Amino acid sequence: MSSMTARELKISSSCSSKVLILGGYTILQKPNKGVSLATTARFTCNLTAKPWKEGEENDKDGISVTVESRQFHTSYVYSYSTSTRNLTLLSFTDVENGTLTNPNPNPFSQSDDFTSNYSNKYILSSLSTSFSYFKPTGVEYTGRKITIELIGDKEFYTGEGEENNAHEASQPQTYVAPIIPSPSTPTRSTLLVHKTGLGSSATLCTSLTSSLSHYLSTPPSPPCSNP
């Protein structure tokens, strides 16, 4: 699903979860097979692309992508260079580290320790694959900053941590990971997360790649400047 205005673009993609009812790791080897059933739990990615506001700092050569999960209190800010075609993590925020900034963001380097060490591997892989395939260029892309919100249905997780997604009773409940003291360093915080095994990582990759690929595969009109 997508919508577009003169100022911003919105795309929403979701993927259903699955349960493997027959088979195991042996199905990774041919000719073994397994049987999976789709379930009602879905992972959703909401992409919004807004023009840069006047006075905001932006790299004329780069495409800014922020991936955030309110459920897990995390945020990743990336920059994709349209000239070198490298993806760099500029900053990272979570409950354990606070906000960390890349001390030496270099779009000309393909091996960036900060990007490798602090990226979520599923998010990084989805972004890298999409940008590598479509190789976007032009002001229609660099003139907008992209924000992608990750939302997993509560059925992907178990235990405490559910709260209403909105004040309206019609809105479904969304899992929010509880913050607890770190077992190794009680003065620091960490998250308590238990998965139910419905394939949250796979559905994250599918919905994230789908939303970004849809945006990159259909070049939008050059953005209007945002006052």
Tab-separated table of C-alpha atoms in Angstrom:
chain	number	residue	atom	x	y	z
A	1	MET	CA	0.000	0.000	0.000
A	2	SER	CA	1.366	3.444	-0.887
A	3	SER	CA	0.267	7.082	-0.996
A	4	MET	CA	1.933	10.211	-2.309
A	5	THR	CA	1.639	13.962	-1.828
A	6	ALA	CA	3.746	16.802	-3.200
A	7	ARG	CA	5.659	16.834	0.070
A	8	GLU	CA	5.981	13.226	1.146
A	9	LEU	CA	5.634	9.602	0.111
A	10	LYS	CA	4.233	6.807	2.271
A	11	ILE	CA	4.548	3.063	1.691
A	12	SER	CA	3.431	0.262	3.988
A	13	SER	CA	4.400	-3.397	3.532
A	14	SER	CA	3.667	-6.396	5.737
A	15	CYS	CA	4.471	-10.090	5.803
A	16	SER	CA	2.679	-12.956	7.496
A	17	SER	CA	4.402	-15.218	10.026
A	18	LYS	CA	4.804	-18.965	9.652
A	19	VAL	CA	4.969	-22.160	11.678
A	20	LEU	CA	7.082	-25.106	10.521
A	21	ILE	CA	4.921	-28.120	11.369
A	22	LEU	CA	6.990	-30.768	9.599
A	23	GLY	CA	10.747	-30.802	9.144
A	24	GLY	CA	13.739	-29.198	10.836
A	25	TYR	CA	17.187	-27.955	9.935
A	26	THR	CA	17.540	-30.955	7.614
A	27	ILE	CA	15.237	-29.209	5.106
A	28	LEU	CA	18.157	-26.868	4.344
A	29	GLN	CA	19.740	-29.783	2.531
A	30	LYS	CA	18.314	-31.160	-0.709
A	31	PRO	CA	16.151	-33.151	-1.266
A	32	ASN	CA	14.648	-32.825	2.238
A	33	LYS	CA	11.382	-30.919	2.464
A	34	GLY	CA	9.247	-29.331	5.171
A	35	VAL	CA	5.700	-28.080	5.613
A	36	SER	CA	4.955	-24.557	6.867
A	37	LEU	CA	1.659	-22.850	7.619
A	38	ALA	CA	1.089	-19.093	7.463
A	39	THR	CA	-0.394	-17.550	10.616
A	40	THR	CA	-2.253	-14.332	11.284
A	41	ALA	CA	0.646	-12.500	12.977
A	42	ARG	CA	2.230	-9.948	10.643
A	43	PHE	CA	5.370	-7.810	10.617
A	44	THR	CA	4.810	-4.349	9.126
A	45	CYS	CA	7.198	-1.702	7.816
A	46	ASN	CA	5.907	1.837	7.321
A	47	LEU	CA	8.156	3.924	5.052
A	48	THR	CA	7.864	7.692	4.894
A	49	ALA	CA	9.996	9.840	2.581
A	50	LYS	CA	9.898	13.571	3.322
A	51	PRO	CA	11.740	16.444	1.616
A	52	TRP	CA	14.547	18.040	3.584
A	53	LYS	CA	13.518	21.232	5.330
A	54	GLU	CA	15.313	24.452	4.565
A	55	GLY	CA	18.338	24.811	6.829
A	56	GLU	CA	18.624	21.085	7.569
A	57	GLU	CA	22.037	19.567	6.944
A	58	ASN	CA	21.949	16.904	4.280
A	59	ASP	CA	24.492	15.188	2.079
A	60	LYS	CA	23.642	16.132	-1.510
A	61	ASP	CA	25.198	12.857	-2.659
A	62	GLY	CA	23.627	10.637	0.001
A	63	ILE	CA	20.234	9.098	0.755
A	64	SER	CA	19.375	9.310	4.451
A	65	VAL	CA	17.563	6.285	5.930
A	66	THR	CA	16.408	6.054	9.552
A	67	VAL	CA	15.120	2.670	10.718
A	68	GLU	CA	13.405	2.744	14.089
A	69	SER	CA	11.642	0.308	16.378
A	70	ARG	CA	9.682	1.824	19.224
A	71	GLN	CA	8.947	-1.693	20.435
A	72	PHE	CA	12.644	-2.319	21.078
A	73	HIS	CA	13.688	1.277	21.777
A	74	THR	CA	16.213	1.285	18.937
A	75	SER	CA	17.063	3.557	16.024
A	76	TYR	CA	19.593	3.299	13.176
A	77	VAL	CA	20.545	6.236	10.928
A	78	TYR	CA	22.202	5.250	7.645
A	79	SER	CA	23.505	7.135	4.629
A	80	TYR	CA	23.706	5.559	1.187
A	81	SER	CA	26.201	7.236	-1.152
A	82	THR	CA	24.843	7.431	-4.714
A	83	SER	CA	28.376	7.851	-6.081
A	84	THR	CA	30.314	5.139	-4.197
A	85	ARG	CA	27.226	2.952	-3.580
A	86	ASN	CA	28.299	2.258	-0.014
A	87	LEU	CA	25.923	2.125	2.962
A	88	THR	CA	27.231	3.682	6.195
A	89	LEU	CA	25.741	3.644	9.685
A	90	LEU	CA	25.967	7.199	11.030
A	91	SER	CA	24.447	6.682	14.481
A	92	PHE	CA	22.813	4.027	16.617
A	93	THR	CA	20.539	4.279	19.670
A	94	ASP	CA	19.426	1.603	22.131
A	95	VAL	CA	18.787	1.242	25.872
A	96	GLU	CA	22.185	-0.317	26.602
A	97	ASN	CA	24.451	2.162	24.843
A	98	GLY	CA	22.363	5.312	24.543
A	99	THR	CA	23.247	7.100	21.306
A	100	LEU	CA	26.532	6.261	19.610
A	101	THR	CA	27.865	8.213	16.625
A	102	ASN	CA	30.172	6.898	13.931
A	103	PRO	CA	33.530	8.569	14.660
A	104	ASN	CA	34.720	8.284	11.066
A	105	PRO	CA	31.882	7.873	8.547
A	106	ASN	CA	33.578	7.253	5.220
A	107	PRO	CA	31.370	6.671	2.143
A	108	PHE	CA	34.477	5.602	0.201
A	109	SER	CA	35.188	2.663	2.516
A	110	GLN	CA	33.433	-0.662	2.037
A	111	SER	CA	34.600	-1.988	5.429
A	112	ASP	CA	33.342	0.179	8.273
A	113	ASP	CA	33.772	-1.301	11.773
A	114	PHE	CA	31.059	0.911	13.284
A	115	THR	CA	28.525	-0.172	10.642
A	116	SER	CA	29.460	-3.839	11.070
A	117	ASN	CA	29.501	-3.837	14.879
A	118	TYR	CA	26.355	-1.843	15.661
A	119	SER	CA	23.991	-2.674	12.807
A	120	ASN	CA	21.233	-5.212	13.165
A	121	LYS	CA	22.347	-7.818	10.618
A	122	TYR	CA	18.842	-8.317	9.243
A	123	ILE	CA	18.235	-4.606	8.771
A	124	LEU	CA	21.680	-4.054	7.256
A	125	SER	CA	21.244	-6.973	4.855
A	126	SER	CA	17.794	-5.790	3.730
A	127	LEU	CA	18.968	-2.227	3.105
A	128	SER	CA	22.187	-3.298	1.372
A	129	THR	CA	20.367	-5.734	-0.913
A	130	SER	CA	17.757	-3.163	-1.953
A	131	PHE	CA	20.249	-0.376	-2.650
A	132	SER	CA	22.659	-2.728	-4.456
A	133	TYR	CA	19.902	-3.948	-6.760
A	134	PHE	CA	18.268	-0.617	-7.676
A	135	LYS	CA	21.323	1.702	-7.438
A	136	PRO	CA	19.199	4.873	-7.012
A	137	THR	CA	20.527	8.296	-8.077
A	138	GLY	CA	19.107	11.765	-8.605
A	139	VAL	CA	17.551	14.541	-6.572
A	140	GLU	CA	14.226	12.677	-6.433
A	141	TYR	CA	15.978	10.384	-3.935
A	142	THR	CA	18.683	12.535	-2.335
A	143	GLY	CA	16.158	15.335	-1.843
A	144	ARG	CA	14.155	13.234	0.604
A	145	LYS	CA	14.985	11.637	3.952
A	146	ILE	CA	13.536	8.187	4.541
A	147	THR	CA	12.135	6.942	7.842
A	148	ILE	CA	11.105	3.299	8.216
A	149	GLU	CA	9.166	2.183	11.293
A	150	LEU	CA	9.264	-1.513	12.202
A	151	ILE	CA	6.177	-3.004	13.889
A	152	GLY	CA	5.806	-6.670	14.852
A	153	ASP	CA	2.482	-8.056	16.051
A	154	LYS	CA	2.429	-9.098	19.707
A	155	GLU	CA	2.092	-12.783	18.732
A	156	PHE	CA	5.786	-12.818	17.752
A	157	TYR	CA	6.782	-12.341	21.402
A	158	THR	CA	5.783	-13.729	24.764
A	159	GLY	CA	5.843	-12.574	28.382
A	160	GLU	CA	5.223	-9.161	29.846
A	161	GLY	CA	5.585	-6.090	27.726
A	162	GLU	CA	2.256	-5.500	25.991
A	163	GLU	CA	0.649	-2.098	25.965
A	164	ASN	CA	-1.975	-0.370	23.884
A	165	ASN	CA	-0.799	0.968	20.555
A	166	ALA	CA	-3.157	3.906	20.883
A	167	HIS	CA	-5.802	5.303	23.196
A	168	GLU	CA	-8.505	4.126	20.816
A	169	ALA	CA	-9.921	0.743	21.775
A	170	SER	CA	-10.099	-0.236	18.084
A	171	GLN	CA	-6.302	-0.261	17.787
A	172	PRO	CA	-4.610	-3.651	18.333
A	173	GLN	CA	-2.179	-4.160	21.158
A	174	THR	CA	1.510	-4.025	20.284
A	175	TYR	CA	4.331	-5.705	22.141
A	176	VAL	CA	6.846	-3.322	23.708
A	177	ALA	CA	9.963	-4.967	25.146
A	178	PRO	CA	10.389	-4.241	28.876
A	179	ILE	CA	13.596	-2.534	30.007
A	180	ILE	CA	15.382	-4.274	32.907
A	181	PRO	CA	18.746	-3.854	34.694
A	182	SER	CA	21.587	-5.607	32.881
A	183	PRO	CA	22.507	-8.906	34.671
A	184	SER	CA	26.223	-8.240	34.124
A	185	THR	CA	26.141	-4.490	34.869
A	186	PRO	CA	23.161	-3.562	37.087
A	187	THR	CA	23.810	0.155	36.592
A	188	ARG	CA	23.039	-0.275	32.903
A	189	SER	CA	19.807	-1.328	31.174
A	190	THR	CA	18.936	-4.058	28.710
A	191	LEU	CA	15.826	-5.565	27.107
A	192	LEU	CA	13.927	-8.690	28.143
A	193	VAL	CA	12.775	-10.364	24.932
A	194	HIS	CA	11.313	-13.843	24.375
A	195	LYS	CA	10.299	-14.914	20.862
A	196	THR	CA	7.548	-17.409	20.042
A	197	GLY	CA	9.250	-18.818	16.936
A	198	LEU	CA	6.938	-17.426	14.265
A	199	GLY	CA	9.767	-16.127	12.077
A	200	SER	CA	10.023	-12.484	13.162
A	201	SER	CA	13.474	-12.082	11.570
A	202	ALA	CA	12.325	-13.453	8.213
A	203	THR	CA	9.171	-11.334	8.191
A	204	LEU	CA	11.195	-8.243	9.155
A	205	CYS	CA	13.531	-8.799	6.176
A	206	THR	CA	10.653	-9.451	3.782
A	207	SER	CA	8.544	-6.433	4.744
A	208	LEU	CA	11.545	-4.076	4.997
A	209	THR	CA	12.940	-5.135	1.615
A	210	SER	CA	9.468	-4.906	0.081
A	211	SER	CA	8.746	-1.365	1.275
A	212	LEU	CA	12.181	0.007	0.306
A	213	SER	CA	12.226	-1.829	-3.028
A	214	HIS	CA	8.805	-0.457	-3.907
A	215	TYR	CA	10.060	3.063	-3.190
A	216	LEU	CA	13.302	2.623	-5.157
A	217	SER	CA	11.698	0.853	-8.124
A	218	THR	CA	9.329	3.726	-8.921
A	219	PRO	CA	11.279	7.022	-9.139
A	220	PRO	CA	9.169	9.734	-7.494
A	221	SER	CA	8.959	13.279	-8.802
A	222	PRO	CA	11.599	15.680	-7.449
A	223	PRO	CA	10.398	16.857	-4.015
A	224	CYS	CA	9.051	20.305	-3.287
A	225	SER	CA	11.101	22.176	-0.718
A	226	ASN	CA	9.632	22.027	2.781
A	227	PRO	CA	9.381	25.472	4.406
